[in-house]
Amino acid sequence: MARILVALTFAVLGGWLCSFFGGGRKRLGIALVGAVLVGVATILAPREWVTYLLAPVITASLYAVLTLGLNVQWGLTGLFNIGVAAFFAVGAFTSALITKEMPTGLAAEYIKQLFGLNLPFPVGVLGAAAVCGVIALLIGLLTLRLREDYLAIATIGIAESLRLVFQNERWLANGPQPLSGIPKPLFCLVEDPPCAWLPGFVRELVAPLDSRDYDVILLVLLTLSLMVLFWLLQRVTWSPWGRVLRAIREDEAAASAFGKNVFAFKLQAFIVGACVMGIGGALFTASVSTIDFGLFHPMSYTFMVWVMLMAGGSGNHKGAVFGAFAIWAIWMGTTFLSDAVVPFQFKTQVFYVRYLFVGVLLLAILLFRPQGILPEEKGQH
Amino acid sequence: MALLEVQGVVSGYGGMEILHGVSLRVEPGQIVTIIGPNGAGKSTLLKTVFGLLSVKAGRVTFNGTDITGWSPDRIVRLGMCFVPQTDNVFPSLTVQENFEMGAFIRTDDYRARMEEIFALFPDLKARRHVRVGALSGGQRQMVAIGRALMLDPKVLLLDEPSAGLAPKMVELIFERIREINKSGVAIVMVEQNAREALKFSDWGYVLAGGENRFEGSGPALLQNEEIGRLYLGG
Amino acid sequence: MLELTVYGIVYGSIIALGAIGLTLIYGILRFANFAHGDLMSVGAYIALFLIQVVFPLLGVPQERFGGTSFGWPLILAMPISAGVTALIAIALDQMFYRPLRARRASPVILAMASLGAAFIVRNLIYIFWGPDKINYFPGLYRPAWQLPFDVRIRPDELIIVVLAMGLVALVYFFLQKTKLGKAMRATADNPDLARVTGINTEQVRVWTWGIGAALAAVAGIMYGVNALLYPEMGWGFLLPLFAATILGTVGNPYGALVGGLVIGIVQRISTAWLNPAYQPAVAFLVLIVVLLVRPQGIFGGRS
């Protein structure tokens, strides 16, 4: 049962990613071929391989959400935000706090948090988006009037400041200690018996799943979320609102000469992008039950997301998603290689060599193919 | 042989073509003025000659050398200097330092030359250690021209030297330009103050729509009624 | 409070050294060098390599001077490291930034490239030296001098301040009195006119990077002497550096000195009320206030 779910999801994902290439009628064909190939491969492949692949695909999907958010800010509107990791972290912590319960008894000694509402996961997601949106609003009001390079510095500063707050204020989210005990959404699907609120036949379908198969549930959840988010953002991009944003990115002076309140539009784009990143953070907490501010390191998140966006194709959502999967695939590839090839004593060094490689990759992209792999679509979708 | 010769030059900015084949000729020691309506391509012509814009077709010859496509720093070494219309000084440097920058590529002792130029602009001599940003518009224009003279150029390209100046200043600047020309420097000038400029020009070109329309000696153009009506403001 | 101010002056001198380089690069080359902090790290670590590996091999005497914590090795390491860091910065410029600029890349793309360069440099440091904190001269007892008003200061720290002032004076003379220095100021004023005038913009470029990086290296070494080295040390300086640069007006080296001192003092004094971990956030706060209230900085003319 689990295998079928995974195969289906992989197939959908694979087909969808393939559909990014090619135009017009060919797209559907490529998508179907891709989907079938991936699906069949998943059914036939050895169990360990499939399990091994689950985690990277989940992570790549998370990155894809972040990259989509950044694309709204950078690709669509031209805002240079180096604080991606901060919004991601805020989203994650907010969702965690909303969905957790307040610790009692002995646990209260070890885990300190501002609040714990023990609400269902969707509320956590919405809460994450809302809080990120509010923070983006405040930051935007302060900084979006600045020149682009000053804006970049400001976003670095904000990200650093937020990081310091989370790191040092114990009462907020357990400070330097990890925040554990975050409930996983839809976990009841793999429990025995499965969720009470599901109709009978569905409960029978999911009965064979056990807690080890939770990652599969997560995979489905994330893929669905990603695709829904993508679809929403595509609608938004090709709306009149999106067109104004693109005009602003091309030539701000001309746009404001047309009477558009450039600042308001930039602010809205900044907020939307931040909300998407916050959602990414909330989804992240679904995949781990413990988070720690140290996880949200600028190297891992901000820099990676930027490379993903520039590599995949800045300015278009397909590029964002594709870039996320492509770069993460390369990253996993280097992990695999280094695990297999490099002797034990160089393990730590190799870790940094891989990051080094990512840095070189970014510079190479900027030099040789700044528009990324999937160039921006012009005209109507 | 002409000092500077421009033949059928086509150029523009990015994708937009401004000059559709313009020609020009300057003899040694001449004052040549280019006039015409806004957008005719007058400034574009100067910038193209000086190598700031790329030549898409045509040729530019200076003193027998084909300088088509040369970059400004090579052209400057041949003896042609350019004074842009705006942003033509270094505001945080003093007058003297601006001149020193003008002489950057000179390897010899340029101090004698500097004193000559100060003699030409006595107003500046009194202010040689003043930051140029603090000077008036007219004085700044003099600094801009003086800077270009530091290399003893054979040709001086001036883009609207009288732009934005009070009438008294305009008179002074034109008078200084005549003085410079007397020392043997050929002048190629783009001017909006067409009447005044043509009065002391040896030759004039009328440009419109990126093409040559008329040419003739300065006095001849002034007397031409049609030109007077169309381009000299009646 | 006075003691905090004194510490602030010491720390501020280090920031100032880095900020002078940054402001020159920012003002003359119109380039927000996000790798500047990491250039400081590079300088510090190269000096470390020289002190720990090369000099003992060459038999350089290791004794310390007077009450300071260092001896000949550090004195020799500084100019060598500054030179090597300068070369690295120039190489980065020739390989990456210059081609991008030739393609008329926007300032944001250039800044992104410098982020990439910073990342690469930092990871190289991680690879060769690991993530642990390192001291130049481990296990040293560093006595402090007692000054009036209950202020204690180490000889090291005094030297840092003196060195910073000295280097600033040197930069000042270079910019005011030499032909190349004036050309650099001219290029900062008006890069297009500099080209038109015949100024050798390539030479200006190389020297700007060289001087900027060399100063950053010295700043990094000074920080290492006063505290310790760790791979993220440069990145942690980025906010104070930019705050100092913008506060003192971009392109103005004396402004960078003033800005550095102000930021240093403000950061250290803030520890009287705030958790010391928040110092970078304090620098950021100053930066935001400057950007909102007076973006042209203290010495800026036009708005």
CSV table of C-alpha atoms in Angstrom, one decimal, chain B residues 30-181:
chain,number,residue,atom,x,y,z
B,30,GLN,CA,38.9,75.5,-37.5
B,31,ILE,CA,35.9,76.2,-35.4
B,32,VAL,CA,33.0,74.0,-36.5
B,33,THR,CA,29.6,74.3,-34.9
B,34,ILE,CA,26.8,71.7,-35.1
B,35,ILE,CA,23.3,72.9,-34.6
B,36,GLY,CA,19.9,71.5,-35.0
B,37,PRO,CA,16.6,70.7,-33.2
B,38,ASN,CA,16.5,68.6,-30.0
B,39,GLY,CA,16.9,64.9,-30.6
B,40,ALA,CA,18.7,65.5,-33.9
B,41,GLY,CA,21.7,63.5,-32.8
B,42,LYS,CA,24.2,66.3,-32.2
B,43,SER,CA,25.5,65.0,-28.8
B,44,THR,CA,25.3,61.5,-30.2
B,45,LEU,CA,27.6,62.5,-33.0
B,46,LEU,CA,30.2,63.9,-30.6
B,47,LYS,CA,30.1,60.9,-28.3
B,48,THR,CA,30.4,58.6,-31.3
B,49,VAL,CA,33.4,60.4,-32.6
B,50,PHE,CA,35.0,60.2,-29.2
B,51,GLY,CA,34.4,56.4,-28.9
B,52,LEU,CA,31.8,56.5,-26.2
B,53,LEU,CA,29.3,54.9,-28.5
B,54,SER,CA,29.9,52.1,-31.0
B,55,VAL,CA,29.9,52.8,-34.7
B,56,LYS,CA,27.6,50.5,-36.6
B,57,ALA,CA,28.6,51.8,-40.0
B,58,GLY,CA,30.8,54.5,-41.5
B,59,ARG,CA,34.3,55.7,-40.6
B,60,VAL,CA,36.0,58.3,-38.4
B,61,THR,CA,39.5,59.4,-39.3
B,62,PHE,CA,41.7,61.6,-37.2
B,63,ASN,CA,44.9,63.0,-38.5
B,64,GLY,CA,45.0,60.3,-41.1
B,65,THR,CA,44.4,57.5,-38.6
B,66,ASP,CA,41.3,55.4,-38.8
B,67,ILE,CA,39.9,55.7,-35.2
B,68,THR,CA,36.6,54.0,-35.9
B,69,GLY,CA,35.7,51.8,-32.9
B,70,TRP,CA,38.6,53.0,-30.8
B,71,SER,CA,37.9,53.5,-27.1
B,72,PRO,CA,38.1,56.9,-25.5
B,73,ASP,CA,41.4,56.3,-23.7
B,74,ARG,CA,43.2,55.5,-27.0
B,75,ILE,CA,41.6,58.5,-28.8
B,76,VAL,CA,42.6,60.8,-26.0
B,77,ARG,CA,46.3,59.9,-26.5
B,78,LEU,CA,46.1,60.9,-30.2
B,79,GLY,CA,45.2,64.4,-29.3
B,80,MET,CA,41.4,64.7,-29.2
B,81,CYS,CA,39.7,65.7,-26.0
B,82,PHE,CA,36.0,65.8,-25.0
B,83,VAL,CA,34.0,68.0,-22.6
B,84,PRO,CA,30.6,66.4,-21.8
B,85,GLN,CA,27.6,68.6,-21.4
B,86,THR,CA,26.8,67.6,-17.8
B,87,ASP,CA,28.8,66.0,-15.0
B,88,ASN,CA,32.0,67.3,-16.6
B,89,VAL,CA,34.1,67.9,-13.5
B,90,PHE,CA,35.2,66.1,-10.4
B,91,PRO,CA,33.3,68.0,-7.7
B,92,SER,CA,35.2,66.9,-4.6
B,93,LEU,CA,38.6,67.7,-6.1
B,94,THR,CA,40.1,71.1,-6.3
B,95,VAL,CA,40.4,73.1,-9.5
B,96,GLN,CA,44.1,72.3,-9.6
B,97,GLU,CA,43.5,68.6,-8.9
B,98,ASN,CA,40.9,68.5,-11.7
B,99,PHE,CA,43.6,69.9,-14.1
B,100,GLU,CA,46.1,67.4,-12.7
B,101,MET,CA,43.6,64.6,-13.6
B,102,GLY,CA,43.3,66.1,-17.1
B,103,ALA,CA,47.1,65.6,-17.4
B,104,PHE,CA,47.0,62.0,-16.1
B,105,ILE,CA,48.5,60.4,-19.1
B,106,ARG,CA,51.2,63.0,-19.6
B,107,THR,CA,54.6,61.8,-18.6
B,108,ASP,CA,56.3,65.1,-18.9
B,109,ASP,CA,56.2,68.2,-16.6
B,110,TYR,CA,52.7,69.7,-17.2
B,111,ARG,CA,53.0,72.5,-14.8
B,112,ALA,CA,53.9,75.1,-17.5
B,113,ARG,CA,50.8,74.0,-19.4
B,114,MET,CA,48.7,74.4,-16.2
B,115,GLU,CA,49.8,77.9,-15.7
B,116,GLU,CA,49.0,78.7,-19.4
B,117,ILE,CA,45.5,77.5,-18.8
B,118,PHE,CA,45.2,79.4,-15.5
B,119,ALA,CA,46.2,82.5,-17.5
B,120,LEU,CA,43.3,81.7,-19.9
B,121,PHE,CA,40.9,81.5,-16.9
B,122,PRO,CA,42.1,84.0,-14.4
B,123,ASP,CA,39.0,83.6,-12.3
B,124,LEU,CA,40.1,80.0,-11.7
B,125,LYS,CA,43.6,80.9,-10.9
B,126,ALA,CA,42.4,82.8,-7.8
B,127,ARG,CA,40.5,79.7,-6.8
B,128,ARG,CA,42.9,77.0,-7.7
B,129,HIS,CA,42.7,75.2,-4.3
B,130,VAL,CA,38.9,75.4,-4.0
B,131,ARG,CA,36.7,72.3,-4.3
B,132,VAL,CA,35.1,72.5,-7.7
B,133,GLY,CA,31.7,71.5,-6.2
B,134,ALA,CA,31.6,74.8,-4.5
B,135,LEU,CA,32.1,76.9,-7.7
B,136,SER,CA,29.4,78.5,-9.8
B,137,GLY,CA,28.1,77.0,-13.0
B,138,GLY,CA,30.2,79.2,-15.2
B,139,GLN,CA,33.3,78.5,-13.3
B,140,ARG,CA,32.7,74.8,-13.3
B,141,GLN,CA,32.3,75.0,-17.1
B,142,MET,CA,35.7,76.7,-17.3
B,143,VAL,CA,37.2,74.0,-15.2
B,144,ALA,CA,35.7,71.4,-17.5
B,145,ILE,CA,37.2,73.0,-20.5
B,146,GLY,CA,40.5,73.7,-18.8
B,147,ARG,CA,40.8,70.0,-17.8
B,148,ALA,CA,40.4,69.0,-21.4
B,149,LEU,CA,43.1,71.4,-22.5
B,150,MET,CA,45.8,69.9,-20.3
B,151,LEU,CA,46.7,67.4,-22.9
B,152,ASP,CA,47.4,70.0,-25.6
B,153,PRO,CA,44.8,68.5,-27.9
B,154,LYS,CA,44.6,69.3,-31.6
B,155,VAL,CA,40.8,69.0,-31.5
B,156,LEU,CA,38.5,69.9,-28.6
B,157,LEU,CA,35.0,68.4,-28.7
B,158,LEU,CA,32.6,70.6,-26.7
B,159,ASP,CA,29.0,69.4,-26.0
B,160,GLU,CA,26.9,72.5,-25.4
B,161,PRO,CA,29.5,74.6,-23.5
B,162,SER,CA,27.0,77.4,-22.8
B,163,ALA,CA,24.2,75.2,-21.6
B,164,GLY,CA,22.5,76.5,-18.4
B,165,LEU,CA,24.7,79.6,-18.1
B,166,ALA,CA,23.7,83.2,-17.7
B,167,PRO,CA,24.0,85.4,-20.8
B,168,LYS,CA,27.1,87.2,-19.5
B,169,MET,CA,28.7,83.8,-18.8
B,170,VAL,CA,27.8,82.6,-22.2
B,171,GLU,CA,29.6,85.6,-23.7
B,172,LEU,CA,32.6,84.9,-21.6
B,173,ILE,CA,32.7,81.2,-22.4
B,174,PHE,CA,32.5,81.9,-26.2
B,175,GLU,CA,35.2,84.5,-25.9
B,176,ARG,CA,37.5,82.0,-24.1
B,177,ILE,CA,36.7,79.4,-26.8
B,178,ARG,CA,37.8,81.9,-29.5
B,179,GLU,CA,41.0,82.5,-27.5
B,180,ILE,CA,41.7,78.8,-27.2
B,181,ASN,CA,41.1,78.4,-31.0
